[in-house]
């Protein structure tokens, strides 16, 4: 079985082709650089850039795979949640391709792409405990099967990646800030600034990053004579130390909440063996090693997609599309792209549009 998948929900235009032997046959990806000057993704620019490049990105993936289009069994696209202009571009391209090949279209939830991606590279069986940390989302879930999720916790304000990006921006680092913050933290002292751990004593698995971000802002303000953070006089070492202290605090919050989630997961799903992290922030090596230690301590097996498949890509959409298609979940060609689409809102056994009412 061969599935082609398209991703266009944020600032990556990507396409990949995978098969049921867990092989990536071909792929291509374009990270839009147009947004860097704005310090964040500009939806209209993103939509236009997707439109401009989508045909070429699909052609390159097919060429790279060395297959004939007729050999594809289904065409999948990230159909939400995301920036709707971009999502529409990917969904329209996928529907057109599916129609012309007379093959089924599979609407994939972008978050399900992240959630299932580790199963392509690692032997991860259902059910597993998942920390999904991206630029737009931060959730702790039990993945019971394709389309079957139980949410144990979520952020009540910022997503983890959003917090990394905002802190990086305050420090004058460029966009996206997460990877640059991680790099700066490598030369920093993580114990120099003591930062809060919001919601740590709440007794549930929910997270909050807004207070952490404000605490960083206050530190930066203290380096400015007029209280304006853009006038803060920070030495490179100060920046590195703030990055390290923030990364330490954010990781500590995630680890502590996962400890609680592991207790629940083990009690409810004793057959579950894996702790998985996915989404853009899962590319962070410091977080990965903290989670590896947590899994070892908890007698769970730690798994994560390879670093290059943590941030948005076509492979994760093609793989989730393949898993959906294997279960017989296809979507009608009038499926409406969804700007909002909570992962645990699925009713996969119901007939119709990818398991949800469009
Ligand atoms: O999954 P993703 O590519 O897009 C969304 O679906 O949101 O995640 C992007 C997020 C950005 O906030 C980016 O700063 C963050 O992932 N990120 C990182 C790292 N690499 C990407 N955050 C921390 N450390 C990294 N190495
Ligand atoms: Zn994503």
mmCIF file of C-alpha atoms and ligand atoms in Angstrom:
data_model
loop_
_atom_site.group_PDB
_atom_site.id
_atom_site.type_symbol
_atom_site.label_atom_id
_atom_site.label_comp_id
_atom_site.label_asym_id
_atom_site.label_seq_id
_atom_site.Cartn_x
_atom_site.Cartn_y
_atom_site.Cartn_z
ATOM 1 C CA UNK A 1 0.000 0.000 0.000
ATOM 2 C CA UNK A 2 1.336 3.429 -0.996
ATOM 3 C CA UNK A 3 0.005 6.763 0.283
ATOM 4 C CA UNK A 4 0.945 10.292 -0.746
ATOM 5 C CA UNK A 5 0.556 12.989 1.931
ATOM 6 C CA UNK A 6 0.527 16.781 1.726
ATOM 7 C CA UNK A 7 1.273 19.253 4.540
ATOM 8 C CA UNK A 8 0.509 22.972 4.230
ATOM 9 C CA UNK A 9 -1.083 23.998 7.522
ATOM 10 C CA UNK A 10 1.547 26.496 8.672
ATOM 11 C CA UNK A 11 4.783 27.624 6.993
ATOM 12 C CA UNK A 12 6.045 24.359 5.507
ATOM 13 C CA UNK A 13 4.889 23.200 2.067
ATOM 14 C CA UNK A 14 5.660 19.490 2.062
ATOM 15 C CA UNK A 15 4.787 16.225 0.382
ATOM 16 C CA UNK A 16 5.872 12.630 1.007
ATOM 17 C CA UNK A 17 5.090 9.140 -0.175
ATOM 18 C CA UNK A 18 5.229 6.205 2.257
ATOM 19 C CA UNK A 19 4.290 2.548 2.110
ATOM 20 C CA UNK A 20 2.953 0.000 4.589
ATOM 21 C CA UNK A 21 6.439 -1.445 5.082
ATOM 22 C CA UNK A 22 7.193 1.809 6.907
ATOM 23 C CA UNK A 23 9.409 3.009 4.086
ATOM 24 C CA UNK A 24 9.639 6.642 3.028
ATOM 25 C CA UNK A 25 9.717 6.346 -0.747
ATOM 26 C CA UNK A 26 10.102 10.016 -1.550
ATOM 27 C CA UNK A 27 9.621 13.456 -0.063
ATOM 28 C CA UNK A 28 10.144 17.167 -0.547
ATOM 29 C CA UNK A 29 9.801 20.126 1.792
ATOM 30 C CA UNK A 30 10.012 23.880 1.511
ATOM 31 C CA UNK A 31 10.283 25.997 4.666
ATOM 32 C CA UNK A 32 8.953 29.448 3.867
ATOM 33 C CA UNK A 33 11.546 32.062 4.721
ATOM 34 C CA UNK A 34 9.301 34.992 3.860
ATOM 35 C CA UNK A 35 8.122 35.179 7.495
ATOM 36 C CA UNK A 36 11.479 35.626 9.210
ATOM 37 C CA UNK A 37 11.457 39.413 8.856
ATOM 38 C CA UNK A 38 8.071 39.557 10.647
ATOM 39 C CA UNK A 39 9.092 37.437 13.654
ATOM 40 C CA UNK A 40 6.132 35.088 13.095
ATOM 41 C CA UNK A 41 4.042 33.453 10.380
ATOM 42 C CA UNK A 42 1.910 35.878 8.306
ATOM 43 C CA UNK A 43 -1.149 33.832 7.217
ATOM 44 C CA UNK A 44 -1.756 35.604 3.900
ATOM 45 C CA UNK A 45 1.891 35.357 2.842
ATOM 46 C CA UNK A 46 1.885 31.677 3.867
ATOM 47 C CA UNK A 47 -1.219 30.872 1.797
ATOM 48 C CA UNK A 48 0.206 32.568 -1.310
ATOM 49 C CA UNK A 49 3.547 30.816 -0.919
ATOM 50 C CA UNK A 50 1.829 27.407 -0.549
ATOM 51 C CA UNK A 51 -0.144 28.085 -3.720
ATOM 52 C CA UNK A 52 2.978 29.087 -5.605
ATOM 53 C CA UNK A 53 4.982 25.994 -4.630
ATOM 54 C CA UNK A 54 2.533 23.136 -4.041
ATOM 55 C CA UNK A 55 2.613 21.679 -7.575
ATOM 56 C CA UNK A 56 6.383 21.617 -7.697
ATOM 57 C CA UNK A 57 6.652 20.134 -4.179
ATOM 58 C CA UNK A 58 4.286 17.279 -5.126
ATOM 59 C CA UNK A 59 6.115 16.648 -8.425
ATOM 60 C CA UNK A 60 9.477 16.559 -6.648
ATOM 61 C CA UNK A 61 8.259 14.015 -4.078
ATOM 62 C CA UNK A 62 6.861 11.765 -6.828
ATOM 63 C CA UNK A 63 10.065 12.071 -8.862
ATOM 64 C CA UNK A 64 12.138 11.402 -5.762
ATOM 65 C CA UNK A 65 10.090 8.232 -5.061
ATOM 66 C CA UNK A 66 10.618 6.999 -8.614
ATOM 67 C CA UNK A 67 7.053 5.686 -8.818
ATOM 68 C CA UNK A 68 4.212 6.205 -11.248
ATOM 69 C CA UNK A 69 1.319 8.256 -9.868
ATOM 70 C CA UNK A 70 -1.020 5.341 -10.722
ATOM 71 C CA UNK A 71 0.733 3.233 -8.051
ATOM 72 C CA UNK A 72 -0.506 5.492 -5.264
ATOM 73 C CA UNK A 73 -3.444 3.944 -3.368
ATOM 74 C CA UNK A 74 -4.711 7.052 -1.571
ATOM 75 C CA UNK A 75 -4.004 10.762 -1.298
ATOM 76 C CA UNK A 76 -3.921 12.376 2.158
ATOM 77 C CA UNK A 77 -3.704 16.019 3.200
ATOM 78 C CA UNK A 78 -3.456 17.839 6.511
ATOM 79 C CA UNK A 79 -7.003 19.181 6.568
ATOM 80 C CA UNK A 80 -6.800 21.132 9.842
ATOM 81 C CA UNK A 81 -6.193 22.507 12.367
ATOM 82 C CA UNK A 82 -4.044 25.299 11.002
ATOM 83 C CA UNK A 83 -3.959 28.529 9.012
ATOM 84 C CA UNK A 84 -6.990 28.003 6.837
ATOM 85 C CA UNK A 85 -5.588 29.640 3.667
ATOM 86 C CA UNK A 86 -2.706 27.191 3.591
ATOM 87 C CA UNK A 87 -4.818 24.193 4.610
ATOM 88 C CA UNK A 88 -7.226 24.902 1.722
ATOM 89 C CA UNK A 89 -4.319 24.882 -0.755
ATOM 90 C CA UNK A 90 -3.101 21.437 0.380
ATOM 91 C CA UNK A 91 -6.599 19.965 0.596
ATOM 92 C CA UNK A 92 -7.560 21.233 -2.879
ATOM 93 C CA UNK A 93 -4.354 19.819 -4.371
ATOM 94 C CA UNK A 94 -4.947 16.451 -2.685
ATOM 95 C CA UNK A 95 -8.591 16.289 -3.765
ATOM 96 C CA UNK A 96 -7.677 17.173 -7.367
ATOM 97 C CA UNK A 97 -4.996 14.493 -7.426
ATOM 98 C CA UNK A 98 -7.308 11.906 -5.846
ATOM 99 C CA UNK A 99 -10.052 12.734 -8.347
ATOM 100 C CA UNK A 100 -7.752 12.548 -11.359
ATOM 101 C CA UNK A 101 -6.280 9.223 -10.218
ATOM 102 C CA UNK A 102 -9.661 7.904 -9.127
ATOM 103 C CA UNK A 103 -8.203 7.082 -5.693
ATOM 104 C CA UNK A 104 -9.612 7.893 -2.242
ATOM 105 C CA UNK A 105 -8.917 11.154 -0.427
ATOM 106 C CA UNK A 106 -8.011 10.933 3.268
ATOM 107 C CA UNK A 107 -8.446 14.016 5.471
ATOM 108 C CA UNK A 108 -5.775 13.915 8.166
ATOM 109 C CA UNK A 109 -5.797 15.936 11.366
ATOM 110 C CA UNK A 110 -2.396 17.667 11.474
ATOM 111 C CA UNK A 111 -2.094 16.751 15.158
ATOM 112 C CA UNK A 112 -2.726 13.105 14.324
ATOM 113 C CA UNK A 113 0.199 13.400 11.908
ATOM 114 C CA UNK A 114 2.432 14.389 14.829
ATOM 115 C CA UNK A 115 0.790 11.835 17.130
ATOM 116 C CA UNK A 116 1.366 8.780 14.917
ATOM 117 C CA UNK A 117 4.696 9.781 13.361
ATOM 118 C CA UNK A 118 6.836 7.874 15.882
ATOM 119 C CA UNK A 119 5.185 4.615 14.735
ATOM 120 C CA UNK A 120 6.847 4.982 11.350
ATOM 121 C CA UNK A 121 10.396 5.011 12.727
ATOM 122 C CA UNK A 122 9.975 3.050 15.975
ATOM 123 C CA UNK A 123 8.148 -0.113 17.029
ATOM 124 C CA UNK A 124 5.530 1.689 19.066
ATOM 125 C CA UNK A 125 2.346 -0.271 19.771
ATOM 126 C CA UNK A 126 -1.000 1.128 20.933
ATOM 127 C CA UNK A 127 -1.771 2.279 23.573
ATOM 128 C CA UNK A 128 1.008 4.769 24.321
ATOM 129 C CA UNK A 129 1.438 7.930 26.328
ATOM 130 C CA UNK A 130 2.141 10.963 24.165
ATOM 131 C CA UNK A 131 3.495 14.409 24.885
ATOM 132 C CA UNK A 132 2.546 16.524 21.860
ATOM 133 C CA UNK A 133 4.484 19.772 21.939
ATOM 134 C CA UNK A 134 4.397 22.068 18.924
ATOM 135 C CA UNK A 135 4.139 25.744 18.076
ATOM 136 C CA UNK A 136 0.362 25.719 18.439
ATOM 137 C CA UNK A 137 -0.353 22.853 20.832
ATOM 138 C CA UNK A 138 0.788 21.309 24.077
ATOM 139 C CA UNK A 139 -1.095 18.223 25.229
ATOM 140 C CA UNK A 140 -0.592 14.979 27.114
ATOM 141 C CA UNK A 141 -2.658 12.188 25.555
ATOM 142 C CA UNK A 142 -3.120 8.464 25.561
ATOM 143 C CA UNK A 143 -3.071 7.278 21.935
ATOM 144 C CA UNK A 144 -5.338 4.219 22.045
ATOM 145 C CA UNK A 145 -5.573 3.626 18.305
ATOM 146 C CA UNK A 146 -5.911 5.561 15.055
ATOM 147 C CA UNK A 147 -8.379 8.339 15.821
ATOM 148 C CA UNK A 148 -8.819 7.274 19.445
ATOM 149 C CA UNK A 149 -7.348 9.651 21.948
ATOM 150 C CA UNK A 150 -7.805 10.338 25.621
ATOM 151 C CA UNK A 151 -6.553 13.727 26.676
ATOM 152 C CA UNK A 152 -5.012 13.764 30.137
ATOM 153 C CA UNK A 153 -3.810 17.347 30.143
ATOM 154 C CA UNK A 154 -3.357 20.479 28.071
ATOM 155 C CA UNK A 155 -1.867 23.942 28.340
ATOM 156 C CA UNK A 156 -4.288 26.487 29.665
ATOM 157 C CA UNK A 157 -2.539 29.330 27.811
ATOM 158 C CA UNK A 158 0.537 29.267 25.533
ATOM 159 C CA UNK A 159 1.786 26.209 23.666
ATOM 160 C CA UNK A 160 5.315 25.096 24.560
ATOM 161 C CA UNK A 161 6.774 26.086 21.174
ATOM 162 C CA UNK A 162 4.980 29.418 21.329
ATOM 163 C CA UNK A 163 6.645 30.101 24.703
ATOM 164 C CA UNK A 164 10.080 29.192 23.272
ATOM 165 C CA UNK A 165 9.444 31.504 20.305
ATOM 166 C CA UNK A 166 8.207 34.411 22.447
ATOM 167 C CA UNK A 167 11.121 34.193 24.878
ATOM 168 C CA UNK A 168 13.550 34.000 21.952
ATOM 169 C CA UNK A 169 11.918 37.069 20.396
ATOM 170 C CA UNK A 170 12.230 39.042 23.649
ATOM 171 C CA UNK A 171 15.943 38.212 23.615
ATOM 172 C CA UNK A 172 16.328 39.434 20.041
ATOM 173 C CA UNK A 173 16.808 35.960 18.545
ATOM 174 C CA UNK A 174 15.317 35.374 15.128
ATOM 175 C CA UNK A 175 12.248 33.252 14.131
ATOM 176 C CA UNK A 176 11.502 30.418 14.750
ATOM 177 C CA UNK A 177 13.152 30.936 18.098
ATOM 178 C CA UNK A 178 12.969 27.415 19.561
ATOM 179 C CA UNK A 179 16.051 25.947 17.849
ATOM 180 C CA UNK A 180 18.050 29.196 18.391
ATOM 181 C CA UNK A 181 17.093 29.269 22.056
ATOM 182 C CA UNK A 182 18.248 25.669 22.424
ATOM 183 C CA UNK A 183 21.567 26.535 20.783
ATOM 184 C CA UNK A 184 22.134 29.569 23.049
ATOM 185 C CA UNK A 185 21.223 27.489 26.116
ATOM 186 C CA UNK A 186 24.087 25.116 25.362
ATOM 187 C CA UNK A 187 26.527 27.815 26.537
ATOM 188 C CA UNK A 188 24.323 28.998 29.399
ATOM 189 C CA UNK A 189 24.022 28.404 33.130
ATOM 190 C CA UNK A 190 20.538 26.992 33.786
ATOM 191 C CA UNK A 191 20.620 27.722 37.511
ATOM 192 C CA UNK A 192 21.512 31.430 37.251
ATOM 193 C CA UNK A 193 17.904 32.649 37.059
ATOM 194 C CA UNK A 194 15.299 30.945 39.195
ATOM 195 C CA UNK A 195 12.030 30.823 37.256
ATOM 196 C CA UNK A 196 8.537 29.751 38.380
ATOM 197 C CA UNK A 197 6.970 26.377 37.552
ATOM 198 C CA UNK A 198 3.333 27.430 36.906
ATOM 199 C CA UNK A 199 0.557 24.945 37.855
ATOM 200 C CA UNK A 200 3.119 22.516 39.209
ATOM 201 C CA UNK A 201 1.104 21.845 42.376
ATOM 202 C CA UNK A 202 -2.302 21.703 40.670
ATOM 203 C CA UNK A 203 -2.572 17.927 41.018
ATOM 204 C CA UNK A 204 -3.677 17.451 37.405
ATOM 205 C CA UNK A 205 -1.806 17.122 34.108
ATOM 206 C CA UNK A 206 -2.501 20.647 32.843
ATOM 207 C CA UNK A 207 0.299 23.027 31.941
ATOM 208 C CA UNK A 208 0.814 26.787 31.760
ATOM 209 C CA UNK A 209 3.660 28.738 30.179
ATOM 210 C CA UNK A 210 2.359 32.283 30.325
ATOM 211 C CA UNK A 211 3.723 33.032 33.840
ATOM 212 C CA UNK A 212 7.096 31.610 32.896
ATOM 213 C CA UNK A 213 7.238 33.927 29.917
ATOM 214 C CA UNK A 214 6.276 36.927 32.078
ATOM 215 C CA UNK A 215 8.992 36.033 34.595
ATOM 216 C CA UNK A 216 11.552 36.054 31.759
ATOM 217 C CA UNK A 217 10.236 39.430 30.584
ATOM 218 C CA UNK A 218 10.727 40.865 34.089
ATOM 219 C CA UNK A 219 14.339 39.662 34.136
ATOM 220 C CA UNK A 220 15.004 41.273 30.763
ATOM 221 C CA UNK A 221 13.285 44.514 31.900
ATOM 222 C CA UNK A 222 15.639 44.682 34.874
ATOM 223 C CA UNK A 223 18.510 45.067 32.389
ATOM 224 C CA UNK A 224 16.879 48.123 30.805
ATOM 225 C CA UNK A 225 17.120 51.616 32.321
ATOM 226 C CA UNK A 226 13.706 52.673 30.994
ATOM 227 C CA UNK A 227 11.889 49.339 31.421
ATOM 228 C CA UNK A 228 11.642 48.809 27.644
ATOM 229 C CA UNK A 229 12.931 45.316 26.850
ATOM 230 C CA UNK A 230 14.196 46.408 23.449
ATOM 231 C CA UNK A 231 16.637 48.699 25.331
ATOM 232 C CA UNK A 232 17.872 45.955 27.667
ATOM 233 C CA UNK A 233 21.653 45.810 27.846
ATOM 234 C CA UNK A 234 22.269 42.101 27.838
ATOM 235 C CA UNK A 235 25.702 40.560 27.349
ATOM 236 C CA UNK A 236 25.774 37.385 25.191
ATOM 237 C CA UNK A 237 26.381 35.377 28.381
ATOM 238 C CA UNK A 238 23.236 36.870 29.983
ATOM 239 C CA UNK A 239 21.218 35.799 26.940
ATOM 240 C CA UNK A 240 22.662 32.285 27.086
ATOM 241 C CA UNK A 241 21.921 32.030 30.822
ATOM 242 C CA UNK A 242 18.312 33.225 30.388
ATOM 243 C CA UNK A 243 17.809 30.698 27.563
ATOM 244 C CA UNK A 244 19.238 27.864 29.659
ATOM 245 C CA UNK A 245 17.187 28.834 32.739
ATOM 246 C CA UNK A 246 13.982 29.039 30.658
ATOM 247 C CA UNK A 247 14.620 25.713 28.908
ATOM 248 C CA UNK A 248 15.315 24.083 32.282
ATOM 249 C CA UNK A 249 12.084 25.453 33.813
ATOM 250 C CA UNK A 250 9.911 24.596 30.790
ATOM 251 C CA UNK A 251 11.328 21.071 30.616
ATOM 252 C CA UNK A 252 10.880 20.631 34.363
ATOM 253 C CA UNK A 253 7.174 21.561 34.039
ATOM 254 C CA UNK A 254 6.698 19.049 31.208
ATOM 255 C CA UNK A 255 8.522 16.285 33.112
ATOM 256 C CA UNK A 256 6.579 16.872 36.356
ATOM 257 C CA UNK A 257 3.212 16.779 34.570
ATOM 258 C CA UNK A 258 4.242 13.704 32.639
ATOM 259 C CA UNK A 259 5.131 11.979 35.916
ATOM 260 C CA UNK A 260 1.526 12.444 36.988
ATOM 261 C CA UNK A 261 0.292 11.310 33.547
ATOM 262 C CA UNK A 262 2.455 8.179 33.734
ATOM 263 C CA UNK A 263 0.738 7.200 37.010
ATOM 264 C CA UNK A 264 -2.675 7.518 35.340
ATOM 265 C CA UNK A 265 -1.527 5.766 32.155
ATOM 266 C CA UNK A 266 -0.030 2.815 34.045
ATOM 267 C CA UNK A 267 -3.099 2.358 36.219
ATOM 268 C CA UNK A 268 -5.538 2.540 33.311
ATOM 269 C CA UNK A 269 -3.506 0.927 30.549
ATOM 270 C CA UNK A 270 -1.122 -1.592 32.189
ATOM 271 C CA UNK A 271 -0.388 -3.087 28.754
ATOM 272 C CA UNK A 272 1.043 0.265 27.500
ATOM 273 C CA UNK A 273 4.816 0.301 27.105
ATOM 274 C CA UNK A 274 5.855 3.564 25.466
ATOM 275 C CA UNK A 275 6.343 7.203 26.306
ATOM 276 C CA UNK A 276 6.418 9.193 23.052
ATOM 277 C CA UNK A 277 7.186 12.853 22.384
ATOM 278 C CA UNK A 278 6.327 14.549 19.103
ATOM 279 C CA UNK A 279 5.744 17.957 17.513
ATOM 280 C CA UNK A 280 8.279 20.702 16.763
ATOM 281 C CA UNK A 281 9.539 21.059 20.345
ATOM 282 C CA UNK A 282 10.341 17.320 20.354
ATOM 283 C CA UNK A 283 13.330 18.324 18.198
ATOM 284 C CA UNK A 284 14.843 19.771 21.389
ATOM 285 C CA UNK A 285 17.676 17.494 22.496
ATOM 286 C CA UNK A 286 17.606 18.735 26.103
ATOM 287 C CA UNK A 287 13.909 17.793 26.374
ATOM 288 C CA UNK A 288 14.491 14.447 24.655
ATOM 289 C CA UNK A 289 17.199 13.462 27.116
ATOM 290 C CA UNK A 290 15.071 14.535 30.118
ATOM 291 C CA UNK A 291 12.210 12.373 28.781
ATOM 292 C CA UNK A 292 14.552 9.454 28.130
ATOM 293 C CA UNK A 293 15.556 9.599 31.836
ATOM 294 C CA UNK A 294 11.922 9.852 32.927
ATOM 295 C CA UNK A 295 10.959 6.842 30.796
ATOM 296 C CA UNK A 296 13.893 4.788 32.158
ATOM 297 C CA UNK A 297 12.890 5.637 35.724
ATOM 298 C CA UNK A 298 9.269 4.708 34.985
ATOM 299 C CA UNK A 299 10.057 1.437 33.170
ATOM 300 C CA UNK A 300 8.653 2.754 29.919
ATOM 301 C CA UNK A 301 10.334 2.750 26.514
ATOM 302 C CA UNK A 302 11.067 6.233 25.225
ATOM 303 C CA UNK A 303 10.379 6.894 21.537
ATOM 304 C CA UNK A 304 10.398 10.002 19.351
ATOM 305 C CA UNK A 305 10.463 10.636 15.614
ATOM 306 C CA UNK A 306 13.917 11.426 14.201
ATOM 307 C CA UNK A 307 14.631 15.116 14.815
ATOM 308 C CA UNK A 308 13.940 16.120 11.201
ATOM 309 C CA UNK A 309 10.420 14.647 11.383
ATOM 310 C CA UNK A 310 9.470 16.457 14.605
ATOM 311 C CA UNK A 311 8.749 19.794 12.929
ATOM 312 C CA UNK A 312 6.038 19.873 10.243
ATOM 313 C CA UNK A 313 6.675 17.595 7.259
ATOM 314 C CA UNK A 314 4.869 15.548 4.628
ATOM 315 C CA UNK A 315 6.002 12.172 5.959
ATOM 316 C CA UNK A 316 3.865 12.410 9.099
ATOM 317 C CA UNK A 317 0.763 13.259 7.044
ATOM 318 C CA UNK A 318 1.389 10.458 4.541
ATOM 319 C CA UNK A 319 1.932 8.003 7.429
ATOM 320 C CA UNK A 320 -1.202 9.065 9.351
ATOM 321 C CA UNK A 321 -3.107 8.903 6.044
ATOM 322 C CA UNK A 322 -1.838 5.377 5.522
ATOM 323 C CA UNK A 323 -2.854 4.282 9.012
ATOM 324 C CA UNK A 324 -6.328 5.808 8.478
ATOM 325 C CA UNK A 325 -6.671 4.245 5.029
ATOM 326 C CA UNK A 326 -5.646 0.824 6.373
ATOM 327 C CA UNK A 327 -8.577 1.058 8.796
ATOM 328 C CA UNK A 328 -10.932 1.991 5.960
ATOM 329 C CA UNK A 329 -11.357 5.642 6.977
ATOM 330 C CA UNK A 330 -11.540 7.759 3.837
ATOM 331 C CA UNK A 331 -13.141 11.166 3.373
ATOM 332 C CA UNK A 332 -15.608 12.540 0.824
ATOM 333 C CA UNK A 333 -14.393 15.087 -1.719
ATOM 334 C CA UNK A 334 -16.623 17.733 -0.127
ATOM 335 C CA UNK A 335 -14.763 17.465 3.186
ATOM 336 C CA UNK A 336 -14.427 21.018 4.548
ATOM 337 C CA UNK A 337 -10.970 21.999 5.827
ATOM 338 C CA UNK A 338 -11.146 22.787 9.532
ATOM 339 C CA UNK A 339 -9.218 25.727 11.065
ATOM 340 C CA UNK A 340 -9.953 24.196 14.483
ATOM 341 C CA UNK A 341 -10.010 20.457 14.986
ATOM 342 C CA UNK A 342 -9.307 19.070 18.463
ATOM 343 C CA UNK A 343 -7.622 15.694 18.307
ATOM 344 C CA UNK A 344 -9.883 14.072 20.870
ATOM 345 C CA UNK A 345 -13.004 15.175 18.983
ATOM 346 C CA UNK A 346 -12.666 12.219 16.586
ATOM 347 C CA UNK A 347 -15.423 9.666 16.275
ATOM 348 C CA UNK A 348 -13.471 7.386 13.927
ATOM 349 C CA UNK A 349 -15.948 4.546 13.815
ATOM 350 C CA UNK A 350 -18.651 6.824 12.426
ATOM 351 C CA UNK A 351 -18.977 6.820 8.672
ATOM 352 C CA UNK A 352 -18.181 9.968 6.750
ATOM 353 C CA UNK A 353 -15.581 12.655 6.562
ATOM 354 C CA UNK A 354 -12.466 11.197 8.114
ATOM 355 C CA UNK A 355 -14.478 10.169 11.145
ATOM 356 C CA UNK A 356 -15.900 13.597 11.874
ATOM 357 C CA UNK A 357 -18.836 15.596 10.711
ATOM 358 C CA UNK A 358 -17.394 18.164 8.309
HETATM 359 O O1 LIG B 1 5.246 21.117 14.853
HETATM 360 P P1 LIG B 1 5.742 22.409 14.349
HETATM 361 O O2 LIG B 1 6.720 22.406 13.197
HETATM 362 O O3 LIG B 1 4.586 23.360 13.924
HETATM 363 C C1 LIG B 1 3.347 23.351 14.571
HETATM 364 O O4 LIG B 1 2.522 22.449 14.274
HETATM 365 O O5 LIG B 1 3.173 24.263 15.430
HETATM 366 O O6 LIG B 1 6.400 23.148 15.594
HETATM 367 C C2 LIG B 1 7.056 24.367 15.468
HETATM 368 C C3 LIG B 1 7.502 24.809 16.860
HETATM 369 C C4 LIG B 1 8.044 26.233 16.876
HETATM 370 O O7 LIG B 1 7.458 26.908 17.976
HETATM 371 C C5 LIG B 1 9.529 26.029 17.070
HETATM 372 O O8 LIG B 1 10.167 27.087 17.748
HETATM 373 C C6 LIG B 1 9.553 24.765 17.905
HETATM 374 O O9 LIG B 1 8.554 23.956 17.333
HETATM 375 N N1 LIG B 1 10.855 24.102 17.846
HETATM 376 C C7 LIG B 1 11.678 23.981 18.915
HETATM 377 C C8 LIG B 1 12.852 23.346 18.417
HETATM 378 N N2 LIG B 1 12.680 23.098 17.079
HETATM 379 C C9 LIG B 1 11.449 23.573 16.755
HETATM 380 N N3 LIG B 1 11.529 24.344 20.189
HETATM 381 C C10 LIG B 1 12.557 24.077 21.021
HETATM 382 N N4 LIG B 1 13.717 23.485 20.632
HETATM 383 C C11 LIG B 1 13.901 23.102 19.354
HETATM 384 N N5 LIG B 1 15.035 22.526 18.982
HETATM 385 ZN ZN1 LIG B 2 2.835 20.786 13.533
#
